[in-house]
mmCIF file of C-alpha atoms in Angstrom:
data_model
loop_
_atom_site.group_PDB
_atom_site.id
_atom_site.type_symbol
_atom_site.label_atom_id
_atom_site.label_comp_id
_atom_site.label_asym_id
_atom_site.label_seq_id
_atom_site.Cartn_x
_atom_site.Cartn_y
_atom_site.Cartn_z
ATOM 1 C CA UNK A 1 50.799 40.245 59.340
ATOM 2 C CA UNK A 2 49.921 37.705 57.339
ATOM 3 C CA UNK A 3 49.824 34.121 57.800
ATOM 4 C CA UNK A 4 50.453 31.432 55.575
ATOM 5 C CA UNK A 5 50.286 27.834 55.876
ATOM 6 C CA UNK A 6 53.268 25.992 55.240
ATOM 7 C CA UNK A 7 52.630 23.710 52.260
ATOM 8 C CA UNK A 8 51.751 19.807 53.262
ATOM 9 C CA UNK A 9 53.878 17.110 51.372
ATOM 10 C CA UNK A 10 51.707 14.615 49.079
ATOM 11 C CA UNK A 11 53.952 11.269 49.090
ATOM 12 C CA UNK A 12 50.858 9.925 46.503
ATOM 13 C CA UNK A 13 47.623 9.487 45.431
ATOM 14 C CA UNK A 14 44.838 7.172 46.614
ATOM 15 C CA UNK A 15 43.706 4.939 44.458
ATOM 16 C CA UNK A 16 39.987 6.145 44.834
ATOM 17 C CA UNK A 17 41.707 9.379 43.485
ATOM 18 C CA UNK A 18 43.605 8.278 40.453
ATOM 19 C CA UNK A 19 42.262 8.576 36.803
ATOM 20 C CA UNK A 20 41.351 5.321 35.409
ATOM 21 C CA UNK A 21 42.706 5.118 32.291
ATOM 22 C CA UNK A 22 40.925 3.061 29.742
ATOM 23 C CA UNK A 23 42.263 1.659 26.466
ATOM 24 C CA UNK A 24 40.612 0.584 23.260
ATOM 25 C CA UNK A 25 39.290 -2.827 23.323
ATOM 26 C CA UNK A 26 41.047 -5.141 20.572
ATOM 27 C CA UNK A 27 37.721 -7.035 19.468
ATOM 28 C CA UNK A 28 35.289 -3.943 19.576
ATOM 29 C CA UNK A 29 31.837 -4.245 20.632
ATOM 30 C CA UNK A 30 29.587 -3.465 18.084
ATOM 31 C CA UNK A 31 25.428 -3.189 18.554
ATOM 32 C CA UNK A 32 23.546 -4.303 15.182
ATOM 33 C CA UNK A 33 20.059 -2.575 14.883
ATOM 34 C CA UNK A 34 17.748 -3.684 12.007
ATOM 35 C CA UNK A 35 13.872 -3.542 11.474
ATOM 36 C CA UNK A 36 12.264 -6.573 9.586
ATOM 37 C CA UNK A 37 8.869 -5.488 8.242
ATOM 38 C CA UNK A 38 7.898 -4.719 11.341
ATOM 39 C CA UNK A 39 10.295 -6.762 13.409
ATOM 40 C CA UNK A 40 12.776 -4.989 15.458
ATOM 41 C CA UNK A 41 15.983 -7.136 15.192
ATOM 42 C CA UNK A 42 18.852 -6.674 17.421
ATOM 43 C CA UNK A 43 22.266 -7.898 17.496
ATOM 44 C CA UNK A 44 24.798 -7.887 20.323
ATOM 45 C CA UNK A 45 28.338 -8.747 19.746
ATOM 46 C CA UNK A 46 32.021 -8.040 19.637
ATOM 47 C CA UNK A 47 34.516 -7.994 16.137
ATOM 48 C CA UNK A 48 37.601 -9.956 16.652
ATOM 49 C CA UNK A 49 40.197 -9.043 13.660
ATOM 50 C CA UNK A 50 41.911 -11.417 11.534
ATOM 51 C CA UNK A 51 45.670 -10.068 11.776
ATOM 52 C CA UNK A 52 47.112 -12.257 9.577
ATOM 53 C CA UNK A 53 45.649 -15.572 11.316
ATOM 54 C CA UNK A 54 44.082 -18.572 10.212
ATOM 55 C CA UNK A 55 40.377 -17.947 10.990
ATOM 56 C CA UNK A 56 38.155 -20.948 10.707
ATOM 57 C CA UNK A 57 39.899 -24.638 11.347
ATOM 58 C CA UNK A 58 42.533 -22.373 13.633
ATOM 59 C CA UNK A 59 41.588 -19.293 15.492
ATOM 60 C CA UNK A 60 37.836 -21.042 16.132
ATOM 61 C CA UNK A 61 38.372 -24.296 15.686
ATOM 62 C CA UNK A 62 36.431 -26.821 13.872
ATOM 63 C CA UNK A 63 33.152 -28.988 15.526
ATOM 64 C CA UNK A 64 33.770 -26.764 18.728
ATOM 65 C CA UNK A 65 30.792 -24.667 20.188
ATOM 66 C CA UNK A 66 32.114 -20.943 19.443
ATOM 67 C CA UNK A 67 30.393 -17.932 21.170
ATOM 68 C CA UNK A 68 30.478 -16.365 17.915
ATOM 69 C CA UNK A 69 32.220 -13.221 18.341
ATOM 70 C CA UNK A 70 34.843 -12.022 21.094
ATOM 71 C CA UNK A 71 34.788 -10.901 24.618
ATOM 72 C CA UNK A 72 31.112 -12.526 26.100
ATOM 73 C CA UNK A 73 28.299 -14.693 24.361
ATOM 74 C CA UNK A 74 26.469 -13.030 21.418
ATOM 75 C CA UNK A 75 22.844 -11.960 21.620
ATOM 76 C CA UNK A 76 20.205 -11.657 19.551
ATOM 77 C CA UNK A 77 16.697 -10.258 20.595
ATOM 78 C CA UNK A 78 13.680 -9.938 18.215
ATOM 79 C CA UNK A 79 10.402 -7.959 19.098
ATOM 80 C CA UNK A 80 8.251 -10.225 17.841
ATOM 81 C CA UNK A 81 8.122 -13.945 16.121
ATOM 82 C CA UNK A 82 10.611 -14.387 13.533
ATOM 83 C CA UNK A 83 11.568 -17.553 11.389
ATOM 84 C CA UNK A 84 14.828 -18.079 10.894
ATOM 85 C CA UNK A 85 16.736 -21.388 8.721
ATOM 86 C CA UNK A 86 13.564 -22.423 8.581
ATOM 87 C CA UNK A 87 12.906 -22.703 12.512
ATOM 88 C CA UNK A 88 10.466 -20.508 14.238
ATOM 89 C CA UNK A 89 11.610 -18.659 17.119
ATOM 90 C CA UNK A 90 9.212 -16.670 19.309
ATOM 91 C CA UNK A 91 9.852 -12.831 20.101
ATOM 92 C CA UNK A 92 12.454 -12.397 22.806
ATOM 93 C CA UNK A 93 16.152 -12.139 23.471
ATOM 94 C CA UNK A 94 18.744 -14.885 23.106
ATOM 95 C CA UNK A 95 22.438 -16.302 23.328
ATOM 96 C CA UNK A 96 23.922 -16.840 19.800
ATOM 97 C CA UNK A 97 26.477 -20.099 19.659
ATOM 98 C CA UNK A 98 27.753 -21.366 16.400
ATOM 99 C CA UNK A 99 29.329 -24.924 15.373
ATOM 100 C CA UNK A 100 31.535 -24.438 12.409
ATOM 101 C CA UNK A 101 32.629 -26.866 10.415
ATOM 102 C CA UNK A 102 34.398 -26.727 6.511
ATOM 103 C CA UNK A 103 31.234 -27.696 5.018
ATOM 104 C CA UNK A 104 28.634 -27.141 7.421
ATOM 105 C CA UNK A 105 27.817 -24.681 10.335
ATOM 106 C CA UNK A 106 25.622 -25.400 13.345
ATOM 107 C CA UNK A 107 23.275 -21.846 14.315
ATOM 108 C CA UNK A 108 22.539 -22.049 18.156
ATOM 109 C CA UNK A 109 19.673 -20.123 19.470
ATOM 110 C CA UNK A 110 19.667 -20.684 23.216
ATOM 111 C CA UNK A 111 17.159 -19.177 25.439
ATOM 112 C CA UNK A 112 19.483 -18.655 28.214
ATOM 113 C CA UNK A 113 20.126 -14.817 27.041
ATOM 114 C CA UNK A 114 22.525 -14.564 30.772
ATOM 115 C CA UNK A 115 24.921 -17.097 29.844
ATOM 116 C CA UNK A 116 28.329 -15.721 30.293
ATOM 117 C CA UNK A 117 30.345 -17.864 28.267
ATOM 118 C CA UNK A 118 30.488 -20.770 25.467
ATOM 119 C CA UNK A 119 31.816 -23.170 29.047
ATOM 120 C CA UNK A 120 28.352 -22.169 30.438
ATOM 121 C CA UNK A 121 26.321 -23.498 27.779
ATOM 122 C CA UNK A 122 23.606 -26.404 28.123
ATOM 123 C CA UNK A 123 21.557 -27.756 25.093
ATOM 124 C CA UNK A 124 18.185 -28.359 26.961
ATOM 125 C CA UNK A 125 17.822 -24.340 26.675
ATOM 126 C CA UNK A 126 17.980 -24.273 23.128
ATOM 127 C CA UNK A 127 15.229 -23.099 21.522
ATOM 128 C CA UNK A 128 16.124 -23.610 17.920
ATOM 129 C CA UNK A 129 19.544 -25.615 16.112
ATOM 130 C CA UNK A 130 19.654 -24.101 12.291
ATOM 131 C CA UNK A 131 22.141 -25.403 9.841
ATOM 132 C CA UNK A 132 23.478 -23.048 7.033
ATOM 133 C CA UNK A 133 26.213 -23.779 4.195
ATOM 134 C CA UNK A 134 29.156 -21.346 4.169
ATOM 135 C CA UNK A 135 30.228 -19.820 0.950
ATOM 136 C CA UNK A 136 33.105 -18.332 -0.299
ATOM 137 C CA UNK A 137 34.143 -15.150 -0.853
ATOM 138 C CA UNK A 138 36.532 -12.966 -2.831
ATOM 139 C CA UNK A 139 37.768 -10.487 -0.475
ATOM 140 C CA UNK A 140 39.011 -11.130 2.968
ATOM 141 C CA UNK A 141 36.912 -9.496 6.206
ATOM 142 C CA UNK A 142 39.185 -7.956 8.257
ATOM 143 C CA UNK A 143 36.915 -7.852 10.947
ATOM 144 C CA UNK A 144 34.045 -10.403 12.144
ATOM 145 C CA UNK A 145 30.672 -8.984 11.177
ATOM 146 C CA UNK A 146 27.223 -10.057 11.800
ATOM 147 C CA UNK A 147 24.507 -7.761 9.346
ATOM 148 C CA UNK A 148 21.350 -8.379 7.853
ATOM 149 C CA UNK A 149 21.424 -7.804 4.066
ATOM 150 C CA UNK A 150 18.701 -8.145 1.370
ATOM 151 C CA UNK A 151 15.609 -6.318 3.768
ATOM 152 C CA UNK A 152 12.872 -6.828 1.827
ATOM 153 C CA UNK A 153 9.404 -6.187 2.563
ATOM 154 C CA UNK A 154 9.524 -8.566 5.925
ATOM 155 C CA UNK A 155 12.313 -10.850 5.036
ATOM 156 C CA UNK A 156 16.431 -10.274 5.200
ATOM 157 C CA UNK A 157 19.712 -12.541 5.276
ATOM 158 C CA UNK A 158 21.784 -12.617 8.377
ATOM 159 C CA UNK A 159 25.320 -12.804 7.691
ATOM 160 C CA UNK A 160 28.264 -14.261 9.457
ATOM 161 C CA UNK A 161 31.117 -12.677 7.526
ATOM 162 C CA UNK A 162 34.803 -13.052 8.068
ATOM 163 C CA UNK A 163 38.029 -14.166 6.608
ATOM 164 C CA UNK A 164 37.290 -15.243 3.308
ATOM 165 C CA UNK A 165 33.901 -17.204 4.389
ATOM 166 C CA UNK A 166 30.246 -16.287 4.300
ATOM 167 C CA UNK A 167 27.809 -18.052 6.331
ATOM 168 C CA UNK A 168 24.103 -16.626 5.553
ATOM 169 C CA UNK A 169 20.630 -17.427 7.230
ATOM 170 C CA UNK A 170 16.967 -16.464 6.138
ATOM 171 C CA UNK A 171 15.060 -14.427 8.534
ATOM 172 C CA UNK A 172 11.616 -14.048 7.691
ATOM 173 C CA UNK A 173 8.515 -12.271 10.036
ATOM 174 C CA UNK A 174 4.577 -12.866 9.457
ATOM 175 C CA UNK A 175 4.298 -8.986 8.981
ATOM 176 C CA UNK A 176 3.103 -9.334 5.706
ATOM 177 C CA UNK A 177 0.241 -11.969 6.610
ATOM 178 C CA UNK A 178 -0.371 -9.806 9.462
ATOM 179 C CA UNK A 179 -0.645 -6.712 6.994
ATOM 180 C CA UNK A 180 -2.665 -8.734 4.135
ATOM 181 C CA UNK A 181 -5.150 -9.668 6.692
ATOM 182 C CA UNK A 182 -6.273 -6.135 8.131
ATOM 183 C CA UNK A 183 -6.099 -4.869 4.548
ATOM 184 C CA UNK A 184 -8.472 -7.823 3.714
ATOM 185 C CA UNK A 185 -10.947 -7.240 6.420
ATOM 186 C CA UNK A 186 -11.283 -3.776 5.354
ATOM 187 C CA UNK A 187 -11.876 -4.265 1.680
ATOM 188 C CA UNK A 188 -14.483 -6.951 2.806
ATOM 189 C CA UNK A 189 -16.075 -4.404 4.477
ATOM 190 C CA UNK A 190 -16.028 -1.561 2.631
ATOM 191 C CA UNK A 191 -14.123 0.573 5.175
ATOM 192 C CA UNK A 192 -12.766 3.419 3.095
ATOM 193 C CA UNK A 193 -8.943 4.589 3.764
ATOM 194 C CA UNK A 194 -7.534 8.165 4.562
ATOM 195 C CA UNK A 195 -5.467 8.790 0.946
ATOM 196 C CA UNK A 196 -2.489 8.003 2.934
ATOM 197 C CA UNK A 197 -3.348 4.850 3.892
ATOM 198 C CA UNK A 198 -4.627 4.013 0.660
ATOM 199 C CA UNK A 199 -1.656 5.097 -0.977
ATOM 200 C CA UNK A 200 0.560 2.655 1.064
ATOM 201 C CA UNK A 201 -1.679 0.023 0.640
ATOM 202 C CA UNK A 202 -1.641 -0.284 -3.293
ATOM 203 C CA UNK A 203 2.443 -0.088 -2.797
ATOM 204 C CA UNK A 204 2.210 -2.889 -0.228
ATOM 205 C CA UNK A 205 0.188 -4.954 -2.162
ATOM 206 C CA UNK A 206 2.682 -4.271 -5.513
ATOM 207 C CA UNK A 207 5.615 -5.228 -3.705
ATOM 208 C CA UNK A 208 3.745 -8.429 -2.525
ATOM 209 C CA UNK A 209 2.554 -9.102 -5.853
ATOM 210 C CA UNK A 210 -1.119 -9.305 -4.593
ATOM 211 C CA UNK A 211 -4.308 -8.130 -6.296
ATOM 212 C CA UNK A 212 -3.205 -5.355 -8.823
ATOM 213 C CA UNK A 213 -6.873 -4.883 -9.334
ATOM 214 C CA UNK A 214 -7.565 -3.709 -5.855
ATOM 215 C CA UNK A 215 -4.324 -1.489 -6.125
ATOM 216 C CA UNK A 216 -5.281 0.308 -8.609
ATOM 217 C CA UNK A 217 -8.219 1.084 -6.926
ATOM 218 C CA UNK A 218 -6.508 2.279 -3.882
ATOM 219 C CA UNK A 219 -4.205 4.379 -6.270
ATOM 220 C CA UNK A 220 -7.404 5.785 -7.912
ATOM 221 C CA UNK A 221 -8.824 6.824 -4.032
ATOM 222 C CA UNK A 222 -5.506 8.411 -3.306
#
């Protein structure tokens, strides 16, 4: 014979054993990677959309500390020193709070990279307080969006872009001093370079507008 067990009733399932179920964020995160020169620059934040709302003076009010994005506190992190609106801030990774105003916006670079939201904030951890002009612009940005635009040689422009309104900020690295001084020592001692090296060297120095006369002499080895 054969024996078969009767079949035992399941009224429901644990919790433990249920599938979460996860839904699309509305304000996506987003994770902005950029090198500088040689300046790794990373940005951490979430895009809120416009859907059909007044942005600035209404959705983030005006003179009000905003923690410029959705969702948790902005970061930014740079792998070594960077100036930025003019302010130098030493390698390392930060909270990113904005002021906005009509005419003016405040940049906040806090050193307090944990703080969980804009409530949490103190001003004796900032480590730098920028001011940039916002400009207009022609389309409309659907979605908020931090980038860095115009990378050249070790400089860029971060952007805050939304709505109709551009805010940008100069970001500039000391990887071309950095650069210009090995090069330097090893012209003033004669130190030969692999054609490679050469090579890059004459390019450096053309895009820095240094000595064309020395670049043409590094051409001339490679």
């Amino acid at each position: 014979k054969s024996i078969t067990s009767a079949p035992v009733p399941i009224y429901g399932l644990r919790a433990a054993d249920e599938k979460k179920i996860e839904f699309p964020a509305a304000s996506q995160h987003s994770v902005v990677k950029q090198r500088v020169g040689l300046t790794d620059v990373d940005v951490d934040y979430s895009r809120p959309n416009r859907n059909n709302r007044e942005i600035f003076g209404g959705l983030v009010p005006y003179g009000k500390l905003w923690r410029t994005g959705a969702n948790a506190v902005t970061k930014i992190k740079f792998s070594k020193a960077v100036t930025l609106g003019g302010k130098e801030i030493p390698a390392g990774e930060y909270a990113l709070f904005t002021i906005p105003t009509a005419n003016e916006w405040t940049i906040i670079v806090s050193k307090d990279a944990k703080v969980q939201s804009a409530a949490d904030y103190k001003q004796e951890n900032d480590v730098a307080r920028i001011t940039a002009t916002p400009e207009p612009l022609p389309i409309t940005i659907e979605t908020f969006t931090i980038a860095l635009n115009d990378v050249k040689g070790a400089s860029a422009t971060l952007d805050f872009l939304w709505d109709k309104t551009r805010v940008p900020v100069k970001l500039t690295t000391n990887d071309v001093e950095e650069v210009s001084k090995q090069l330097d020592a090893a012209v003033s001692a004669g130190t030969p370079l692999d054609a490679r090296t050469a090579y890059q060297a004459a390019a450096f120095y053309y895009d820095n507008n240094k000595d064309m006369n020395q670049a043409a002499k590094w051409i001339d080895q490679a």
